[in-house]
Coordinates of C-alpha atoms in Angstrom, one line a residue:
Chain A
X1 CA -28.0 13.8 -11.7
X2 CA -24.1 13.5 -11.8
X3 CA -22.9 10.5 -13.4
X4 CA -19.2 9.2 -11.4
X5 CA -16.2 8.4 -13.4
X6 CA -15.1 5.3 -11.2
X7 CA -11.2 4.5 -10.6
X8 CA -10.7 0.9 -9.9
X9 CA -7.6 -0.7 -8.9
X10 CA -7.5 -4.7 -10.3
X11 CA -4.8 -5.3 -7.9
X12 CA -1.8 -6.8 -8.3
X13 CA -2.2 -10.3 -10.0
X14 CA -4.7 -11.0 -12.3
X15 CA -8.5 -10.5 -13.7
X16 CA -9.8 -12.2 -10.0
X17 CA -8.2 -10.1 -7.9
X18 CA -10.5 -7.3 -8.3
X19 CA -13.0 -6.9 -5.4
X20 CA -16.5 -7.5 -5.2
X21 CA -17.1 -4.0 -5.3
X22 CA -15.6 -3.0 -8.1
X23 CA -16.8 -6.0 -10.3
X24 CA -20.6 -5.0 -9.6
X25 CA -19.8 -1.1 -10.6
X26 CA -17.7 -2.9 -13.8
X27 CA -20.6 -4.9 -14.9
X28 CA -23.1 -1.8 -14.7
X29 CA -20.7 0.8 -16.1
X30 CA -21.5 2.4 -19.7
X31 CA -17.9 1.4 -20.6
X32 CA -14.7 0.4 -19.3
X33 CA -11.2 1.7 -19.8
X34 CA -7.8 -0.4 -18.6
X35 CA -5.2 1.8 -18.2
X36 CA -2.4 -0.3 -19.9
X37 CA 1.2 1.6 -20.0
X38 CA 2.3 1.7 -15.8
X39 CA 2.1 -2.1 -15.1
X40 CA 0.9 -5.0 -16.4
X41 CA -1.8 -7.7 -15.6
X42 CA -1.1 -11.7 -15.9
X43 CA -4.0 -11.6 -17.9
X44 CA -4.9 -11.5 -21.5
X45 CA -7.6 -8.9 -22.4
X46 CA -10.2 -11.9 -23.4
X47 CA -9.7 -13.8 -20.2
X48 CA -10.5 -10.0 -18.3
X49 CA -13.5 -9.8 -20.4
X50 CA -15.1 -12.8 -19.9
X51 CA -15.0 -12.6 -16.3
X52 CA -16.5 -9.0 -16.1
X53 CA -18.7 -9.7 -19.1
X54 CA -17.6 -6.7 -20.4
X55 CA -16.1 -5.0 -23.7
X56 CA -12.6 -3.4 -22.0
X57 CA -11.7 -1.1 -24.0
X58 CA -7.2 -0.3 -23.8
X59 CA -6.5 3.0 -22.7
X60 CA -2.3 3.5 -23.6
X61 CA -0.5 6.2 -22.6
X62 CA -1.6 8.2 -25.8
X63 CA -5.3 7.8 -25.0
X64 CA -4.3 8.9 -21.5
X65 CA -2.8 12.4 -22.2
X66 CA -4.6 13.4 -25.5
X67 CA -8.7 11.2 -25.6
X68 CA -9.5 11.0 -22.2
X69 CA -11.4 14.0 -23.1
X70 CA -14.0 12.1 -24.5
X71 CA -14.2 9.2 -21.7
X72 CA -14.8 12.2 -19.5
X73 CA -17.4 14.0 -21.4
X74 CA -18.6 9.9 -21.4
X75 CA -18.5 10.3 -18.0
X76 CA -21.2 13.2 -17.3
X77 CA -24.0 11.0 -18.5
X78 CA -22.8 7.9 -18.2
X79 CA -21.3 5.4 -15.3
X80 CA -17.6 5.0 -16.7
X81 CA -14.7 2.9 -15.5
X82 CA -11.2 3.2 -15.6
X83 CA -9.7 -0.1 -14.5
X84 CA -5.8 0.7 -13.0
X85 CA -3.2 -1.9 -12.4
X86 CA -2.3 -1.7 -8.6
X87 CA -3.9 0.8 -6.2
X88 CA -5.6 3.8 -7.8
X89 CA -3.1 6.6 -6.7
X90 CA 0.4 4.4 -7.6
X91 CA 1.0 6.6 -10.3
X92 CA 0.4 10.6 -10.5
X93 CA -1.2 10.4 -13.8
X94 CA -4.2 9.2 -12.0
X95 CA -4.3 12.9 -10.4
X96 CA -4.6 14.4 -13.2
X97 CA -7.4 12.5 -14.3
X98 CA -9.2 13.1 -11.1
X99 CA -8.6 16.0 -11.6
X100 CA -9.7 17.0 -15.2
X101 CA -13.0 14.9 -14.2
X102 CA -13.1 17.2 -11.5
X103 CA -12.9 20.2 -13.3
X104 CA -15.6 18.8 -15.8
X105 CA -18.4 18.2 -13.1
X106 CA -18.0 14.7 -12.8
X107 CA -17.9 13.0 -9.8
X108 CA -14.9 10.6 -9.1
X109 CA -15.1 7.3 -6.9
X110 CA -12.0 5.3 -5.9
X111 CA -12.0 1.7 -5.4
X112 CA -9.0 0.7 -3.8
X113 CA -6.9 -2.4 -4.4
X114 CA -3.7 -4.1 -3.6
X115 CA -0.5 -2.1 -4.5
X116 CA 3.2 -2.8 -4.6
X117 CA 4.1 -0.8 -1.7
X118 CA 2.1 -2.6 0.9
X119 CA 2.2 -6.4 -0.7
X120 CA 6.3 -6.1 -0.2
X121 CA 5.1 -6.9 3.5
X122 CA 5.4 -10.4 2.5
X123 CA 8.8 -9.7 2.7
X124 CA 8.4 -9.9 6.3
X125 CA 10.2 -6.1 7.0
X126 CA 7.7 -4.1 8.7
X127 CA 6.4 -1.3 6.5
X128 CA 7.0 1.3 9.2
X129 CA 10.8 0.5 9.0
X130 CA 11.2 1.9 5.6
X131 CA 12.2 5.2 3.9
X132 CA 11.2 6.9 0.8
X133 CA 10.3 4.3 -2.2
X134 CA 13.0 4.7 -5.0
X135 CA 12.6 4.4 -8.9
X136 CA 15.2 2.7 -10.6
X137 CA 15.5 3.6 -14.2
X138 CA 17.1 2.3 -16.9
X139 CA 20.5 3.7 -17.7
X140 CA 20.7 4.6 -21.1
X141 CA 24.4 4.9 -22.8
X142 CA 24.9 8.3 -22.4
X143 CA 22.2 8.7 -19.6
X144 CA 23.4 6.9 -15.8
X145 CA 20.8 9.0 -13.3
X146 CA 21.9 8.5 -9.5
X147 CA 19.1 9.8 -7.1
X148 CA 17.9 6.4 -6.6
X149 CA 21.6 5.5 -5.1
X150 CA 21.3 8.8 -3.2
X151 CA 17.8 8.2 -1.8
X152 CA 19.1 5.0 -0.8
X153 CA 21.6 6.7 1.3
X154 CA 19.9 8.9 2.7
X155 CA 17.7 5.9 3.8
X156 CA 20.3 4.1 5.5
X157 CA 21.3 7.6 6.8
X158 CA 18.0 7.5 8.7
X159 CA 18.1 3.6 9.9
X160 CA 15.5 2.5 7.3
X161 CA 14.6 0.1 4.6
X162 CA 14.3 0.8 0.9
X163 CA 11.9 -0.3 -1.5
X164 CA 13.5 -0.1 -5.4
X165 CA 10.8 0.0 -7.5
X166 CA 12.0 -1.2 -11.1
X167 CA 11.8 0.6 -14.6
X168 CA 9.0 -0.1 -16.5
X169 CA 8.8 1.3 -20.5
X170 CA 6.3 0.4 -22.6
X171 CA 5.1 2.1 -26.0
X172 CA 8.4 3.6 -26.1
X173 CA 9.3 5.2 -30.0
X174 CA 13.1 5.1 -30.3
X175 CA 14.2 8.8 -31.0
X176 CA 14.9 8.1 -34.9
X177 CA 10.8 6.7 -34.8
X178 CA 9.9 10.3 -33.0
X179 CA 11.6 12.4 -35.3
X180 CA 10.0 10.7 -38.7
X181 CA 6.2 10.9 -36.9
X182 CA 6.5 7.3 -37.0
X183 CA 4.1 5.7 -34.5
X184 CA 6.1 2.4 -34.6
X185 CA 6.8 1.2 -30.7
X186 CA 10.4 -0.3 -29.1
X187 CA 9.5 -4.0 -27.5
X188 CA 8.4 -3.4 -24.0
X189 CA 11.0 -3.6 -21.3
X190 CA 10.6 -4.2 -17.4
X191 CA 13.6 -4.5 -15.3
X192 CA 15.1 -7.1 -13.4
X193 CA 16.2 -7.4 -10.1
X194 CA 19.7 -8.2 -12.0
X195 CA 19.9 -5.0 -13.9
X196 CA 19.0 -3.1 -11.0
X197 CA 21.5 -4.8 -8.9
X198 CA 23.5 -3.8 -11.5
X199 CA 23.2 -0.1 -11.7
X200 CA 23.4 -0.1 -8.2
X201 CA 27.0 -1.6 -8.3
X202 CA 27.7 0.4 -11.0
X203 CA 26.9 3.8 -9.1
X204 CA 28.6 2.7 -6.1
X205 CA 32.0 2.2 -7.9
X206 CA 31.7 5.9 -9.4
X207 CA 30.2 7.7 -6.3
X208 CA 32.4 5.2 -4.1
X209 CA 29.7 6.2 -1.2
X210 CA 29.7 2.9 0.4
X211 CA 25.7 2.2 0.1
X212 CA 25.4 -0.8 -1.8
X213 CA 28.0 -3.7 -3.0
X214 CA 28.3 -7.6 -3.8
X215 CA 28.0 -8.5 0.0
X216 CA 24.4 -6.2 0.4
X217 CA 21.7 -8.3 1.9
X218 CA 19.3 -7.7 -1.1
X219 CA 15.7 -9.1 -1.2
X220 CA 14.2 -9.9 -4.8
X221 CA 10.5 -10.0 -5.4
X222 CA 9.3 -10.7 -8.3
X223 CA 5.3 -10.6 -10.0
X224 CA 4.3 -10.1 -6.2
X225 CA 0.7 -11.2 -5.6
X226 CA 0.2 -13.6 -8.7
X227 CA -0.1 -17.2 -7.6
X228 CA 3.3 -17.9 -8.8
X229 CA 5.4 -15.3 -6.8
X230 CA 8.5 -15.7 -5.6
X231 CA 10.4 -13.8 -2.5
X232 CA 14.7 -14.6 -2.7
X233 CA 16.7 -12.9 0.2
X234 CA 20.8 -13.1 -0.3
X235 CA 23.9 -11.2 -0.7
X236 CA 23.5 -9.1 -4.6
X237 CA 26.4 -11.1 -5.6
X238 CA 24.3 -13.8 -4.8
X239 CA 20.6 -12.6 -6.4
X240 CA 22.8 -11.6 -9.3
X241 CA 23.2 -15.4 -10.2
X242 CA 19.0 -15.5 -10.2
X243 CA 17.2 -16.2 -12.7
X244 CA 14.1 -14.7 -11.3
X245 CA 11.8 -15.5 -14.6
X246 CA 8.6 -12.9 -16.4
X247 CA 8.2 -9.1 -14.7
X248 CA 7.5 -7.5 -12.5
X249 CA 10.6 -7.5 -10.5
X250 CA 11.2 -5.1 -7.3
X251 CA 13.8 -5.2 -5.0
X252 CA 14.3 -4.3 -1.2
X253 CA 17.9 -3.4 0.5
X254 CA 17.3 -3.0 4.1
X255 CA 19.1 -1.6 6.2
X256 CA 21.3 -4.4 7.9
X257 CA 21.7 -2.4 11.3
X258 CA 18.2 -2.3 11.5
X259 CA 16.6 -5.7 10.9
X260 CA 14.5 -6.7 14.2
X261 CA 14.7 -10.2 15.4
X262 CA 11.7 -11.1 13.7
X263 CA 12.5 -9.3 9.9
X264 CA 15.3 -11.6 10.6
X265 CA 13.4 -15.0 10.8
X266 CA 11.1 -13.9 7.7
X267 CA 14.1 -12.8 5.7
X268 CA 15.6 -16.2 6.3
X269 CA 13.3 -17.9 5.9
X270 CA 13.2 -16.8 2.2
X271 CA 17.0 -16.7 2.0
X272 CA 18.8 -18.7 -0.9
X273 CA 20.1 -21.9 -0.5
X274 CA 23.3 -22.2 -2.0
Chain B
X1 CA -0.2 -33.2 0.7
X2 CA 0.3 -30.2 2.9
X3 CA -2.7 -27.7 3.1
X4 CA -2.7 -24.5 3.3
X5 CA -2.9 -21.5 5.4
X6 CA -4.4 -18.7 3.6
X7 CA -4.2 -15.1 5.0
X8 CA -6.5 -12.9 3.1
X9 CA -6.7 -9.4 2.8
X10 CA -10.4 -7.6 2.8
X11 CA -9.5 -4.3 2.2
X12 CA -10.5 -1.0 3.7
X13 CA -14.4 -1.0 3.3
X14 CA -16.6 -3.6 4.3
X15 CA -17.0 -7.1 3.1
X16 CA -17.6 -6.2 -0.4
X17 CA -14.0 -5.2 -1.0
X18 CA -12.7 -9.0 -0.8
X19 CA -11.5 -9.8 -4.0
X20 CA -12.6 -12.4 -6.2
X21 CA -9.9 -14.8 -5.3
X22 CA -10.3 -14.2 -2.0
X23 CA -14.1 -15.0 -2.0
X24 CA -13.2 -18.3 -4.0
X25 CA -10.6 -19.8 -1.2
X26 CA -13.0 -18.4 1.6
X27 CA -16.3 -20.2 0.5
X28 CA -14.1 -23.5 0.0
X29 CA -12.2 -23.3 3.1
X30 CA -12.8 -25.5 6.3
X31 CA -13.2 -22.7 8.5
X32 CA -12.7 -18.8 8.4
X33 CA -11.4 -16.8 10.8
X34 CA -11.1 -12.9 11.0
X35 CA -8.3 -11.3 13.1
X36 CA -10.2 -8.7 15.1
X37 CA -7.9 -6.1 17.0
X38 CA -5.4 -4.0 14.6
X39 CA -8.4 -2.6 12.6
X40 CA -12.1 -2.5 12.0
X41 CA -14.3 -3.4 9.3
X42 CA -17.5 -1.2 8.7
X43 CA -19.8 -4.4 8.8
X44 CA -21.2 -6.5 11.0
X45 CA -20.0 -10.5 11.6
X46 CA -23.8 -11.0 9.9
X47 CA -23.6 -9.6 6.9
X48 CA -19.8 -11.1 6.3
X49 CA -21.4 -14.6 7.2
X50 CA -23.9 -14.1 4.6
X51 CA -21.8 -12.6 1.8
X52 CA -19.3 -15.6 2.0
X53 CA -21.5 -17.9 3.1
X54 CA -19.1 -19.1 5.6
X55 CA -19.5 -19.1 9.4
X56 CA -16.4 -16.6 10.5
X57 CA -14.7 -17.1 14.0
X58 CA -13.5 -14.1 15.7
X59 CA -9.9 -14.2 16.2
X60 CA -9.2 -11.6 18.7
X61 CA -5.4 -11.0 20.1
X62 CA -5.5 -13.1 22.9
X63 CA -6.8 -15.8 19.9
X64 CA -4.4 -14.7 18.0
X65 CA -1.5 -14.9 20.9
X66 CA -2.8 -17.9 22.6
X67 CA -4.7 -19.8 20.5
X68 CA -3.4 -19.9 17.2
X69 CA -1.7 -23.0 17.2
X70 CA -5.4 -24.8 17.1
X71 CA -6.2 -23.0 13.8
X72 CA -2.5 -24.3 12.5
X73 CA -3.3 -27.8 13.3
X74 CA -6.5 -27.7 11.9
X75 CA -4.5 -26.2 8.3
X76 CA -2.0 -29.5 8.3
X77 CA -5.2 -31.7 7.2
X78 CA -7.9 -28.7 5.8
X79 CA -7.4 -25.2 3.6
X80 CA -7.7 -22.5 7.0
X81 CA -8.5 -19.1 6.1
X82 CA -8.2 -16.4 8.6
X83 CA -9.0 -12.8 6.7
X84 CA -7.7 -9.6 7.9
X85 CA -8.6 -5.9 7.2
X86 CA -6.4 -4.0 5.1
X87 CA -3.3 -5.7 3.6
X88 CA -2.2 -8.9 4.8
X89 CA 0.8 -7.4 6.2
X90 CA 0.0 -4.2 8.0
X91 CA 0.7 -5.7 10.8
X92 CA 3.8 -7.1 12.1
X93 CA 2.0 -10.1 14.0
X94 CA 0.9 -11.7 10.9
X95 CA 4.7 -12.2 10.4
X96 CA 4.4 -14.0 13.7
X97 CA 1.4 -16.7 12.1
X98 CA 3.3 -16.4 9.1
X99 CA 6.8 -18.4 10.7
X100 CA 5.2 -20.4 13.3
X101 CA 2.5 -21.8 10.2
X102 CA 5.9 -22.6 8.6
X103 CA 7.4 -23.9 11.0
X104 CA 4.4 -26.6 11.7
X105 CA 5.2 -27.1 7.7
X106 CA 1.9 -25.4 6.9
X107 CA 2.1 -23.8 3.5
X108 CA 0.6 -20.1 4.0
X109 CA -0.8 -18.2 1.0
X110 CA -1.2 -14.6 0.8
X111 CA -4.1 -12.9 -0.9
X112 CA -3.4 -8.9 -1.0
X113 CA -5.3 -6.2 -1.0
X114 CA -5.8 -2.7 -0.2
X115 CA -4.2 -1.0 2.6
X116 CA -4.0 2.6 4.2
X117 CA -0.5 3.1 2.9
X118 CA -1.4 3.0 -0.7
X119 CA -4.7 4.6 -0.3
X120 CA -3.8 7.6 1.3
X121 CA -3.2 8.5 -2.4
X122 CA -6.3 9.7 -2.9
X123 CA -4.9 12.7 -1.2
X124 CA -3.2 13.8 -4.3
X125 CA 0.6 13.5 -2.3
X126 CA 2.9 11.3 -4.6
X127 CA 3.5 8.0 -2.5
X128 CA 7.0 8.7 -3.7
X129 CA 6.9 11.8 -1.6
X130 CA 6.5 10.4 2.0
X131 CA 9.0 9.7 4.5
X132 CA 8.5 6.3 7.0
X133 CA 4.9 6.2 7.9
X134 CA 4.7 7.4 12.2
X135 CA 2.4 5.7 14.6
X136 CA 0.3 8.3 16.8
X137 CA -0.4 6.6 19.9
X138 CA -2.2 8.2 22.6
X139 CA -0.9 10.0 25.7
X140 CA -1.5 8.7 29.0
X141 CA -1.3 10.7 32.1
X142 CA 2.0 9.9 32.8
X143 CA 3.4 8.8 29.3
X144 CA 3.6 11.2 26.3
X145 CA 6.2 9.7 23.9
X146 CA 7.5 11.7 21.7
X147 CA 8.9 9.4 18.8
X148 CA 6.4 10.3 16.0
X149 CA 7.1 13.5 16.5
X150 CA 11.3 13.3 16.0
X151 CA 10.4 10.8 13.0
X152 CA 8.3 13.7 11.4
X153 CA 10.9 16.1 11.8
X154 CA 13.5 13.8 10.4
X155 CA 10.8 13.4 7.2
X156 CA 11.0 17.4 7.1
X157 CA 14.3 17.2 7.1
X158 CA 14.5 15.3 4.3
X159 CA 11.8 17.0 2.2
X160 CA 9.2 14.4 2.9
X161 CA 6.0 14.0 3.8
X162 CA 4.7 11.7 6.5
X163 CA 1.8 9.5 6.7
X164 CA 0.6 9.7 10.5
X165 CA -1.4 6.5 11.5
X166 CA -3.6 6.7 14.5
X167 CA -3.9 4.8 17.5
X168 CA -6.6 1.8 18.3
X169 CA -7.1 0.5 21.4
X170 CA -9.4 -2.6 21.3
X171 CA -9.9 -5.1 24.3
X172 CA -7.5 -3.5 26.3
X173 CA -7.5 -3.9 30.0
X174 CA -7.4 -1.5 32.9
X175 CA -4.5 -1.9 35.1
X176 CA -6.8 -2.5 38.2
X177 CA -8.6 -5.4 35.8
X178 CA -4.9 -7.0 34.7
X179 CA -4.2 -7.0 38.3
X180 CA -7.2 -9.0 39.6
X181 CA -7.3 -11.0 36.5
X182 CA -10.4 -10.3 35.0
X183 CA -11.4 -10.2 31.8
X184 CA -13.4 -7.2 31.6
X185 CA -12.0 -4.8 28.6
X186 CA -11.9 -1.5 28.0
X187 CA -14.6 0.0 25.8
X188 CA -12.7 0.4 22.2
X189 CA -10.9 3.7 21.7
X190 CA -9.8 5.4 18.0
X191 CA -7.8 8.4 18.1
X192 CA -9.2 11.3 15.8
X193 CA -7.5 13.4 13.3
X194 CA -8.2 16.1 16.1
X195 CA -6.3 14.0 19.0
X196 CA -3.1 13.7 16.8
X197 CA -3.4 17.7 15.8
X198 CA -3.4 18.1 19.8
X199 CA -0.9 15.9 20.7
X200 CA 1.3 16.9 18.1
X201 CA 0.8 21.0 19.1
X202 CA 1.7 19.7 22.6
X203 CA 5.1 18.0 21.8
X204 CA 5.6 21.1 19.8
X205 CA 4.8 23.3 22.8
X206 CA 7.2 20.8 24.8
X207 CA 10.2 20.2 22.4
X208 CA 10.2 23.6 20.3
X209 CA 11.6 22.0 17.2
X210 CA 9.4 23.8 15.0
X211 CA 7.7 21.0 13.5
X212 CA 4.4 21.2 13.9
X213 CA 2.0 24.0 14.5
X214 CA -1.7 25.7 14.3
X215 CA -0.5 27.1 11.0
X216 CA 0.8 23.8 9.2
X217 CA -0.9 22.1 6.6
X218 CA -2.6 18.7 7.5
X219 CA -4.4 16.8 5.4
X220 CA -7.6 14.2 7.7
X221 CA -8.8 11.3 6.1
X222 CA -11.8 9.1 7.7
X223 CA -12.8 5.9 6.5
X224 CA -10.4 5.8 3.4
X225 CA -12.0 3.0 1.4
X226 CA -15.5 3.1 2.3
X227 CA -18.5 4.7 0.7
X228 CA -18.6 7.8 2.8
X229 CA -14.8 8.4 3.5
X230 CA -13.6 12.2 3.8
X231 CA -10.6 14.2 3.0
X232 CA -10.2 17.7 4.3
X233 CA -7.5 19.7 4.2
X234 CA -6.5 22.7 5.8
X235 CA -4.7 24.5 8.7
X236 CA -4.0 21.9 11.9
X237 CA -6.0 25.2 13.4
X238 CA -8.8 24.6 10.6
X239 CA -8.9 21.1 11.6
X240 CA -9.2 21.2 14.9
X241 CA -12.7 22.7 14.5
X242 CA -14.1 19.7 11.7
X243 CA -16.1 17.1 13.4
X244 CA -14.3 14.1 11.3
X245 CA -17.2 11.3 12.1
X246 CA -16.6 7.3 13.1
X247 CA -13.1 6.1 12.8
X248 CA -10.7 4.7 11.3
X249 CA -8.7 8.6 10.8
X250 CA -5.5 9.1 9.3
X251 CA -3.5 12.2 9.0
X252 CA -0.8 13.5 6.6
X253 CA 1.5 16.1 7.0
X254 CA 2.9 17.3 4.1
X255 CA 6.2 18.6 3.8
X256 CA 5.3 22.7 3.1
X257 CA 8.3 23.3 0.8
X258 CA 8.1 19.9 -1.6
X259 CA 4.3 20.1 -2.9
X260 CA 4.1 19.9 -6.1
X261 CA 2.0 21.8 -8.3
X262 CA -0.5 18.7 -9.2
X263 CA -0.2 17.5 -5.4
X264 CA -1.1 21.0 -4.4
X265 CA -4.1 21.4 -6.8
X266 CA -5.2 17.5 -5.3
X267 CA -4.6 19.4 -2.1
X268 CA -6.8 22.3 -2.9
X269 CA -9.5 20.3 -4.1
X270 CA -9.9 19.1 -0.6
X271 CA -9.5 22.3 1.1
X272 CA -12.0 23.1 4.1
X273 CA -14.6 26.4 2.8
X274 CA -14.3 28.5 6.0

């Protein structure tokens, strides 16, 4: 009989927002893995493993590409979980562990939970009105990567809504750390709506394509799902004054010749009050 | 104090993908309700009752157009819950509850979870990949509108690939039955992966745009989220031929020329054997 690697998305907030479902395949499993380096979880680990009365065991982005080997070898006699922040499939690297599992005779089940791109529907734009999510990454000094700008305007090319999804980095060894073999990590880092604005801005006055700028109806969401979320519409000269508080940020520019009566009233209704 | 609305997401499978939050608020709450007509739920009323130990209230679209205002009084004075399948905001009338619960200064809480445009995923397609997500709807007689197919072409056009959601038709009436004012409905209708293949070879035949034909590669999902859901891809020719089973069906058409190698090795895993 083939023992399943299971692939369970906690959702977006914390340890209780994982469905019945997957709790009752957590609480049977062998072991349990949380993959920790694409998001984060308003959770400690103790608080997750009281609830699920289980040993979670921290899978970084090391254990990811070089010992998953062994969770999957786990895997073919064992039921094994690998807990994922989000939806299962937000992040390719889940692929290729699908896909080694795969390859290893191991059957893999998906149980699906809330992710980003859906939950920005509390935003009130309708999901069908938007165009190709964007990454925004940080800009380094020597390092100011556009597509996300250019995405952007291809999006209002084609009438529609963009949904910036903001730089996460975690485990990160500064380059001085990498060359020694030093396995000491930078401070995490998420981005804010701020900084994003801010790249924005900045790309706009070198590629002067008239996409984005201070008077750009912005919408700024920030730890989306968690009991204390918040949703702040207004120009980015105005969300750049925002104090918008602990990650995760994202931020939505739609398209301002293509809000329907209705995005309207939503976006109002969570627009700043000056 | 002002209670609250809460709208609550139940995910793609049955009643064991409510989260745990979700669960907590519903066993609590004065009364439950359960928006009936964007989507189905692979359970029966019954075994939702028993699981939450709540009575739940069908709330079908003329409940949800007519009579809502009744379930918003009742959340000025006691916590309402009305739960919907998928993510809370799939659908554009929630919005609608959303401002008019605000409005009668009823707080409204949202409790996410999955929804199709996240867990299409589990094709192996980067959800950074796809273009606006395209409604299918199905051809009358007289009426074959066309706009899915232009939006698909405009995905093309920008290397993207594009999530096609298919048509439900629940409690709709006959024109004869509108006319002399009785409420008899329709029996339910779900358009199949094989539908959407057909109607999208006859805009083809129609518009000659070159977007779509026996030869392009479609990828059919059934019952994404539940126990026994499939993926198969293959030709549109190849998939005319596969019996997909009970609804709901989705269909993704990836852009030929932007696959990359992981989405294509996802994409071969789920190839039909001829």
């Amino acid at each position: 009989m083939r023992m399943p690697l299971y692939l369970i998305g906690l959702g977006l907030g914390d340890a209780k927002d994982i469905t019945l479902r997957g709790l009752e395949i957590v609480k049977r499993a062998s072991s349990v893995y949380l993959e920790h380096y694409t998001a984060i979880l308003n959770d400690t680990l103790e608080e997750m493993e009281q609830l699920y009365e289980r040993k979670v065991i921290l899978a970084d982005r090391e254990f990811v590409e070089q010992q998953c080997d062994g969770m999957l070898e786990e895997a073919r006699t064992n039921d094994v979980c690998m807990l994922v922040v989000g939806d299962v499939f937000c992040a390719t690297t889940h692929c290729d562990i699908y896909l080694r599992a795969v390859e290893k005779g191991v059957q893999v089940h998906c149980i699906h939970n809330a992710g980003i791109m859906t939950a920005v529907g509390i935003s009130g734009l309708s999901l069908y009105n938007f165009g190709r999510t964007v990454s925004v990454v940080f800009f380094t000094d020597s390092w100011h990567p556009s597509s996300f700008y250019d995405k952007m305007g291809e999006n209002l090319k084609n009438e529609l809504h963009t949904l910036c999804l903001l730089d996460i980095k975690v485990k990160e060894q500064s380059i001085e750390n990498i060359v020694k073999g030093r396995k000491i990590y930078e401070p995490p880092r998420y981005m804010t709506v701020n900084q994003a604005i801010e790249q924005l801005l900045w790309l706009e006055n070198e590629k002067k394509q008239n996409i984005f700028n201070l008077d750009t109806l912005c919408i700024g969401l920030t730890r989306v799902g968690s009991p204390d979320q918040r949703v702040i519409a207004g120009t980015a000269e105005q969300l750049l004054k925002v104090d918008f508080g602990p990650p995760l940020h994202s931020l939505i520019v739609p398209h301002p010749g293509q809000i329907s009566e209705m995005e309207m009233e939503m976006i109002n209704h969570w627009r700043i009050r000056d």
